[in-house]
Every structure is written in structure tokens, then in C-alpha cells.
Amino acid sequence: MIDPTDFKQGMRRLAAGVSVITTMENGQPHGFVATSVTSVAVDPTPTLLVCVNRNVSCHDVIGASRSFCVNLLAEPDLELAKVFASSAHRHLRFSTHEWRALATGAPALMGALASFDCELAETVSVHSHSIFLGRVVALHLPEGPLHPLIYAGGQFDTLGSRARTL
């Protein structure tokens, strides 16, 4: 068996895109930052997955609402990511930026690189986490540069300026 701390340190070396996962419960928006998001399939139905720790306050809300929106963050969204990453700032999460409901009612960030509005298709339990598989029922793709916000080494980072110099 490997040491869990060593495993976490190793995984911190895997750079990942930063997303804000949102959902809606009784007219109240909820959200959190995630880096464990990936596409699963395109055909016959576009499907994404997001891995969510059961201790995250949105975990049970996603299960109850049966929907979520994956909002891919860009470099200018660094402060927004910090707000969504902190439970102390939960009351500020939806107070800035433009948010709109797409098909499911989950908030979509209008300035995101892309927003994938999903209906919950399946939940797979793995130890402390749930893997939520979502069928994409709506998509928002704004125009603009593609400079993603990333997470690596235990901190938020960007690649846009480095990628332009290659």
C-alpha cells in the first residue's frame, strides 16, 4: 500500500483545468470548485463526469436536484475560483459575474470558456467520493480567447502567456 499523503503529492503534479460545478435547490444556487471533470462519451449522448467528495456541501444537492452545470474557468476567473474554493466565502459565490439558467436551472457562468448543463444520468460510489455522470442537455460557448485557469502543485495557475511563447 502506498501512503495516502504521497499519493496526494503525486496527483498535485497532474495539472488540471479548473471548473465551477453548480446546481440549484429550491431556488437557491450552490457551487464548488472541481478539477476532476472529464468527457466520457459523445455518441449517442454527450456525457461528462465529475468526481465529488461526499463531504462537499453540494454533493447531496446534486443528487437531489438530478442536475449540475460544469463551468470551465478562464484566467480572468482566478478570484471567482478562490471564492468558490472557500466555504467561508459561500455567501459571495453568486454575487459577482453574470449567471443564467440553461435547460436544467443550474447556474451557467456566462463568461466561462464553456458551460455544460447536465442531467444526472448515473452515480457511482467510490470510497469517499461519488462519480456523477451527466448527460449534456445544453451548452453555452461564448466567443473569446481560450486561456484556461489550471490547478497544479496545490495552487491555481495559468498557461495562456506561456503557451503563446511556444
Coordinates of N, CA and C in Angstrom, one line a residue:
M1 N 0.8 -1.2 0.0 CA 0.0 0.0 0.0 C 0.9 1.2 0.0
I2 N 0.5 2.2 -0.8 CA 1.3 3.5 -0.8 C 0.6 4.4 0.3
D3 N 1.4 5.3 0.7 CA 1.0 6.3 1.7 C 0.0 7.3 1.0
P4 N -1.1 7.6 1.6 CA -2.1 8.5 1.0 C -1.5 9.9 0.8
T5 N -0.6 10.3 1.7 CA 0.0 11.7 1.5 C 0.9 11.7 0.3
D6 N 1.6 10.6 0.1 CA 2.4 10.5 -1.1 C 1.6 10.5 -2.4
F7 N 0.4 9.8 -2.3 CA -0.5 9.7 -3.5 C -1.0 11.2 -3.8
K8 N -1.4 11.9 -2.7 CA -1.9 13.3 -3.0 C -0.8 14.1 -3.5
Q9 N 0.4 14.0 -3.1 CA 1.6 14.8 -3.6 C 1.8 14.5 -5.1
G10 N 1.7 13.2 -5.4 CA 1.9 12.8 -6.8 C 0.8 13.4 -7.7
M11 N -0.5 13.3 -7.2 CA -1.6 13.8 -8.0 C -1.6 15.4 -8.2
R12 N -0.9 16.1 -7.2 CA -0.8 17.5 -7.3 C 0.1 17.9 -8.5
R13 N 0.8 16.9 -9.0 CA 1.7 17.2 -10.2 C 1.0 17.1 -11.5
L14 N -0.3 16.6 -11.4 CA -1.1 16.5 -12.6 C -1.9 17.8 -12.8
A15 N -1.5 18.6 -13.7 CA -2.2 19.9 -14.0 C -3.6 19.6 -14.5
A16 N -4.6 20.3 -14.0 CA -5.9 20.1 -14.4 C -6.7 21.4 -14.6
G17 N -7.6 21.4 -15.5 CA -8.5 22.6 -15.7 C -9.3 22.8 -14.5
V18 N -9.7 24.0 -14.2 CA -10.5 24.4 -13.1 C -11.9 24.6 -13.5
S19 N -12.9 24.0 -12.9 CA -14.3 24.2 -13.2 C -15.0 24.6 -11.9
V20 N -16.1 25.3 -12.1 CA -17.1 25.5 -11.0 C -18.3 24.7 -11.4
I21 N -18.6 23.8 -10.5 CA -19.8 23.0 -10.7 C -20.9 23.6 -9.9
T22 N -22.1 23.8 -10.6 CA -23.2 24.5 -9.9 C -24.4 23.6 -10.0
T23 N -25.4 23.9 -9.1 CA -26.6 23.2 -9.1 C -27.6 24.2 -8.4
M24 N -28.9 23.8 -8.4 CA -29.9 24.6 -7.9 C -30.8 23.8 -7.0
E25 N -31.2 24.3 -5.8 CA -32.1 23.6 -4.9 C -33.1 24.6 -4.3
N26 N -34.3 24.4 -4.6 CA -35.4 25.3 -4.1 C -35.1 26.8 -4.3
G27 N -34.7 27.1 -5.5 CA -34.4 28.4 -5.9 C -33.1 29.0 -5.4
Q28 N -32.3 28.2 -4.7 CA -31.0 28.6 -4.1 C -29.9 28.0 -4.9
P29 N -29.0 28.8 -5.5 CA -27.8 28.3 -6.2 C -26.8 27.7 -5.2
H30 N -26.1 26.7 -5.7 CA -25.0 26.1 -4.9 C -23.9 25.8 -5.9
G31 N -22.6 25.8 -5.4 CA -21.5 25.5 -6.3 C -20.2 25.3 -5.5
F32 N -19.2 24.7 -6.2 CA -17.9 24.4 -5.7 C -16.9 24.3 -6.8
V33 N -15.6 24.4 -6.5 CA -14.6 24.2 -7.5 C -14.2 22.8 -7.6
A34 N -14.0 22.3 -8.9 CA -13.6 21.0 -9.1 C -12.5 20.9 -10.2
T35 N -11.6 19.9 -10.1 CA -10.6 19.7 -11.1 C -10.8 18.3 -11.7
S36 N -11.7 17.5 -11.1 CA -11.9 16.1 -11.6 C -13.1 16.1 -12.4
V37 N -13.0 16.6 -13.7 CA -14.0 16.6 -14.7 C -13.5 16.1 -16.0
T38 N -14.2 15.3 -16.7 CA -13.8 14.8 -18.0 C -15.0 14.4 -18.8
S39 N -14.7 14.4 -20.1 CA -15.8 13.9 -21.0 C -15.7 12.4 -21.0
V40 N -16.9 11.8 -21.2 CA -17.0 10.3 -21.1 C -17.3 9.8 -22.5
A41 N -18.3 10.4 -23.2 CA -18.8 10.0 -24.5 C -19.4 11.1 -25.2
V42 N -19.4 11.0 -26.5 CA -20.1 12.0 -27.4 C -21.4 11.3 -28.0
D43 N -21.2 10.0 -28.3 CA -22.3 9.3 -29.0 C -22.7 8.1 -28.2
P44 N -24.0 7.9 -28.0 CA -25.1 8.5 -28.6 C -25.5 9.8 -27.9
T45 N -25.1 10.0 -26.6 CA -25.4 11.2 -25.9 C -24.1 11.8 -25.3
P46 N -23.9 13.1 -25.5 CA -22.7 13.7 -24.9 C -22.8 13.6 -23.3
T47 N -21.8 13.0 -22.7 CA -21.8 12.7 -21.3 C -20.5 13.2 -20.7
L48 N -20.6 13.9 -19.5 CA -19.4 14.3 -18.7 C -19.5 13.5 -17.4
L49 N -18.3 13.5 -16.7 CA -18.3 13.1 -15.3 C -17.6 14.1 -14.4
V50 N -18.1 14.1 -13.2 CA -17.4 14.9 -12.2 C -17.3 14.1 -10.9
C51 N -16.1 14.1 -10.3 CA -15.9 13.4 -9.1 C -16.1 14.3 -7.9
V52 N -16.9 14.0 -7.0 CA -17.3 14.9 -5.9 C -17.1 14.2 -4.5
N53 N -16.4 14.8 -3.6 CA -16.2 14.3 -2.3 C -17.6 14.3 -1.6
R54 N -18.0 13.3 -0.8 CA -19.2 13.3 -0.2 C -19.3 14.4 0.9
N55 N -18.2 14.9 1.4 CA -18.2 16.0 2.4 C -18.5 17.3 1.8
V56 N -18.4 17.5 0.5 CA -18.7 18.8 -0.1 C -20.2 19.1 0.0
S57 N -20.6 20.3 0.4 CA -22.0 20.6 0.7 C -22.9 20.4 -0.5
C58 N -22.4 20.5 -1.7 CA -23.2 20.3 -2.9 C -23.4 18.9 -3.3
H59 N -22.7 18.0 -2.7 CA -22.8 16.6 -3.0 C -24.3 16.1 -3.0
D60 N -24.9 16.2 -1.9 CA -26.3 15.8 -1.8 C -27.3 16.6 -2.6
V61 N -27.0 17.9 -2.8 CA -27.8 18.7 -3.6 C -27.9 18.3 -5.0
I62 N -26.7 17.9 -5.6 CA -26.7 17.4 -6.9 C -27.5 16.1 -7.0
G63 N -27.4 15.2 -6.1 CA -28.2 14.0 -6.1 C -29.7 14.3 -6.0
A64 N -30.1 15.3 -5.2 CA -31.5 15.6 -5.1 C -32.0 16.3 -6.3
S65 N -31.2 17.3 -6.8 CA -31.7 18.1 -7.9 C -31.7 17.3 -9.3
R66 N -30.8 16.3 -9.3 CA -30.6 15.5 -10.5 C -30.0 16.3 -11.7
S67 N -29.3 17.4 -11.4 CA -28.7 18.2 -12.4 C -27.5 19.0 -11.9
F68 N -26.6 19.3 -12.8 CA -25.5 20.2 -12.5 C -25.0 20.8 -13.8
C69 N -24.2 21.9 -13.6 CA -23.6 22.6 -14.7 C -22.1 22.7 -14.5
V70 N -21.3 22.3 -15.5 CA -19.9 22.3 -15.4 C -19.4 23.6 -16.1
N71 N -18.9 24.5 -15.4 CA -18.4 25.8 -16.0 C -16.9 25.8 -16.0
L72 N -16.3 25.8 -17.2 CA -14.9 25.8 -17.3 C -14.3 27.2 -17.2
L73 N -13.4 27.4 -16.2 CA -12.9 28.7 -15.9 C -11.7 29.1 -16.7
A74 N -11.6 30.4 -17.0 CA -10.5 31.0 -17.7 C -9.6 31.8 -16.8
E75 N -8.5 32.3 -17.3 CA -7.5 33.0 -16.5 C -8.1 34.1 -15.7
P76 N -9.0 35.0 -16.3 CA -9.6 36.1 -15.5 C -10.5 35.6 -14.4
D77 N -10.8 34.4 -14.3 CA -11.7 33.8 -13.2 C -11.0 33.4 -12.0
L78 N -9.8 33.8 -11.8 CA -9.0 33.4 -10.6 C -9.6 33.7 -9.3
E79 N -10.1 35.0 -9.2 CA -10.7 35.4 -7.9 C -12.0 34.6 -7.7
L80 N -12.8 34.4 -8.7 CA -14.0 33.6 -8.6 C -13.7 32.2 -8.1
A81 N -12.6 31.6 -8.7 CA -12.3 30.3 -8.2 C -11.9 30.3 -6.8
K82 N -11.2 31.3 -6.3 CA -10.9 31.4 -4.9 C -12.1 31.5 -4.0
V83 N -13.1 32.2 -4.4 CA -14.3 32.4 -3.7 C -15.1 31.0 -3.6
F84 N -15.2 30.3 -4.7 CA -15.8 29.0 -4.7 C -15.1 28.0 -4.0
A85 N -13.8 28.1 -3.9 CA -12.9 27.1 -3.2 C -13.0 27.3 -1.6
S86 N -13.5 28.4 -1.2 CA -13.6 28.7 0.3 C -15.0 28.6 0.8
S87 N -15.2 27.7 1.8 CA -16.5 27.7 2.4 C -16.8 29.0 3.2
A88 N -15.8 29.7 3.6 CA -16.0 30.9 4.3 C -16.6 32.0 3.4
H89 N -16.5 31.9 2.1 CA -17.0 32.9 1.2 C -18.2 32.4 0.4
R90 N -18.9 31.3 1.0 CA -20.0 30.7 0.3 C -21.1 31.8 0.0
H91 N -21.3 32.7 0.8 CA -22.3 33.8 0.6 C -22.0 34.7 -0.5
L92 N -20.8 34.7 -1.0 CA -20.3 35.6 -2.1 C -20.3 34.9 -3.5
R93 N -20.5 33.6 -3.5 CA -20.3 32.8 -4.7 C -21.0 33.3 -5.9
F94 N -22.3 33.7 -5.8 CA -23.1 34.1 -7.0 C -23.4 35.6 -7.0
S95 N -22.6 36.3 -6.2 CA -22.9 37.8 -6.1 C -22.1 38.6 -7.2
T96 N -21.2 38.0 -7.8 CA -20.5 38.7 -8.9 C -20.6 37.8 -10.2
H97 N -20.3 38.4 -11.3 CA -20.3 37.7 -12.6 C -21.8 37.5 -13.0
E98 N -21.9 37.2 -14.3 CA -23.3 37.0 -14.8 C -23.5 35.5 -14.9
W99 N -24.6 35.1 -14.3 CA -25.1 33.7 -14.2 C -26.5 33.6 -14.8
R100 N -26.7 32.6 -15.6 CA -28.0 32.3 -16.2 C -28.3 30.8 -16.2
A101 N -29.6 30.5 -16.0 CA -30.0 29.1 -16.1 C -30.1 28.7 -17.6
L102 N -29.7 27.5 -17.9 CA -29.8 27.0 -19.2 C -31.0 26.1 -19.2
A103 N -30.9 24.8 -19.5 CA -32.1 23.9 -19.6 C -32.5 23.3 -18.2
T104 N -31.5 23.0 -17.3 CA -31.9 22.3 -16.1 C -32.2 23.3 -14.9
G105 N -31.8 24.5 -15.1 CA -32.0 25.5 -14.0 C -30.7 25.7 -13.2
A106 N -29.7 24.9 -13.4 CA -28.4 25.1 -12.7 C -27.7 26.3 -13.3
P107 N -27.1 27.1 -12.4 CA -26.5 28.4 -12.9 C -25.3 28.1 -13.9
A108 N -25.3 28.8 -15.0 CA -24.2 28.8 -16.0 C -23.5 30.1 -16.0
L109 N -22.2 30.1 -15.9 CA -21.4 31.3 -15.9 C -21.2 31.8 -17.3
M110 N -21.8 32.9 -17.6 CA -21.8 33.5 -19.0 C -20.4 33.8 -19.5
G111 N -19.4 34.0 -18.6 CA -18.1 34.3 -19.1 C -17.1 33.1 -19.1
A112 N -17.7 31.9 -18.8 CA -16.9 30.7 -18.7 C -16.4 30.4 -20.1
L113 N -15.3 29.6 -20.2 CA -14.9 29.1 -21.5 C -15.9 28.3 -22.2
A114 N -16.6 27.5 -21.4 CA -17.8 26.7 -21.8 C -18.6 26.3 -20.6
S115 N -19.9 26.2 -20.7 CA -20.8 25.7 -19.7 C -21.6 24.6 -20.2
F116 N -21.5 23.4 -19.5 CA -22.1 22.2 -19.9 C -23.2 21.9 -18.9
D117 N -24.5 22.1 -19.3 CA -25.6 21.9 -18.4 C -26.0 20.4 -18.5
C118 N -26.0 19.7 -17.4 CA -26.2 18.2 -17.4 C -27.4 17.8 -16.5
E119 N -28.0 16.7 -17.0 CA -29.0 16.0 -16.2 C -28.2 14.8 -15.7
L120 N -28.4 14.5 -14.4 CA -27.7 13.4 -13.8 C -28.2 12.1 -14.3
A121 N -27.3 11.3 -14.9 CA -27.7 10.0 -15.5 C -27.4 8.8 -14.6
E122 N -26.3 9.0 -13.9 CA -25.9 7.8 -13.1 C -24.9 8.3 -12.0
T123 N -24.9 7.6 -10.9 CA -24.0 7.9 -9.8 C -23.2 6.6 -9.4
V124 N -21.9 6.7 -9.3 CA -21.1 5.6 -9.0 C -20.4 6.0 -7.7
S125 N -20.5 5.1 -6.7 CA -19.8 5.4 -5.4 C -18.4 4.8 -5.4
V126 N -17.4 5.6 -5.0 CA -16.0 5.1 -4.9 C -15.4 5.7 -3.7
H127 N -15.4 4.9 -2.6 CA -14.8 5.3 -1.3 C -15.4 6.6 -0.8
S128 N -14.6 7.6 -0.7 CA -15.1 8.9 -0.1 C -15.8 9.8 -1.2
H129 N -15.9 9.4 -2.4 CA -16.4 10.2 -3.5 C -17.5 9.5 -4.2
S130 N -18.3 10.4 -5.0 CA -19.2 9.9 -5.9 C -18.8 10.4 -7.3
I131 N -19.0 9.6 -8.3 CA -18.8 10.0 -9.7 C -20.1 10.2 -10.2
F132 N -20.4 11.5 -10.5 CA -21.7 11.9 -11.1 C -21.5 11.9 -12.7
L133 N -22.3 11.1 -13.4 CA -22.3 11.1 -14.8 C -23.5 11.9 -15.3
G134 N -23.2 12.9 -16.1 CA -24.3 13.8 -16.6 C -24.4 13.8 -18.1
R135 N -25.7 13.7 -18.5 CA -26.0 13.9 -19.9 C -26.0 15.4 -20.2
V136 N -25.3 15.8 -21.2 CA -25.3 17.2 -21.5 C -26.5 17.5 -22.3
V137 N -27.4 18.4 -21.8 CA -28.6 18.8 -22.4 C -28.6 20.2 -23.0
A138 N -27.6 21.0 -22.6 CA -27.5 22.4 -23.1 C -26.0 22.7 -23.0
L139 N -25.6 23.6 -23.8 CA -24.2 24.1 -23.9 C -24.1 25.6 -24.2
H140 N -23.3 26.3 -23.4 CA -23.0 27.7 -23.7 C -21.5 27.8 -24.1
L141 N -21.3 28.3 -25.3 CA -19.9 28.5 -25.8 C -19.7 30.0 -26.2
P142 N -19.3 30.8 -25.3 CA -19.0 32.2 -25.7 C -17.8 32.4 -26.6
E143 N -17.8 33.5 -27.3 CA -16.6 33.8 -28.1 C -15.5 34.3 -27.2
G144 N -14.3 34.2 -27.7 CA -13.2 34.8 -26.9 C -12.0 33.9 -26.9
P145 N -10.9 34.5 -26.3 CA -9.7 33.7 -26.3 C -9.8 32.5 -25.3
L146 N -9.0 31.5 -25.6 CA -9.1 30.2 -24.8 C -7.8 30.2 -23.9
H147 N -7.9 30.8 -22.7 CA -6.8 30.8 -21.8 C -7.3 30.2 -20.5
P148 N -7.2 28.8 -20.3 CA -7.8 28.2 -19.2 C -7.1 28.5 -17.9
L149 N -7.9 28.5 -16.8 CA -7.3 28.5 -15.4 C -7.0 27.1 -15.1
I150 N -5.8 26.8 -14.5 CA -5.4 25.5 -14.2 C -5.1 25.4 -12.7
Y151 N -5.0 24.1 -12.2 CA -4.6 23.9 -10.9 C -3.5 22.8 -10.9
A152 N -2.4 23.2 -10.3 CA -1.2 22.3 -10.3 C -0.3 22.7 -9.1
G153 N 0.3 21.7 -8.5 CA 1.1 21.9 -7.3 C 0.4 22.6 -6.1
G154 N -0.9 22.3 -6.0 CA -1.7 22.8 -4.9 C -2.0 24.3 -5.0
Q155 N -2.0 24.8 -6.2 CA -2.3 26.2 -6.4 C -2.9 26.5 -7.8
F156 N -3.7 27.6 -7.9 CA -4.2 28.0 -9.2 C -3.0 28.5 -10.0
D157 N -3.1 28.4 -11.3 CA -2.1 28.9 -12.2 C -2.7 29.1 -13.6
T158 N -1.9 29.6 -14.5 CA -2.4 29.9 -15.9 C -1.4 29.4 -16.9
L159 N -1.8 29.1 -18.1 CA -0.9 28.8 -19.1 C -0.9 29.7 -20.3
G160 N -1.8 30.5 -20.4 CA -2.0 31.4 -21.6 C -0.8 32.1 -22.0
S161 N -0.1 32.8 -21.2 CA 1.1 33.5 -21.6 C 2.2 32.6 -22.0
R162 N 2.4 31.5 -21.3 CA 3.4 30.5 -21.6 C 3.2 29.9 -22.9
A163 N 1.9 29.5 -23.2 CA 1.6 28.8 -24.4 C 1.8 29.7 -25.6
R164 N 1.6 31.0 -25.5 CA 1.7 32.0 -26.6 C 3.2 32.1 -27.0
T165 N 4.1 31.8 -26.1 CA 5.5 32.0 -26.4 C 6.1 30.7 -27.0
L166 N 5.4 29.7 -27.1 CA 6.0 28.4 -27.7 C 6.1 28.5 -29.2

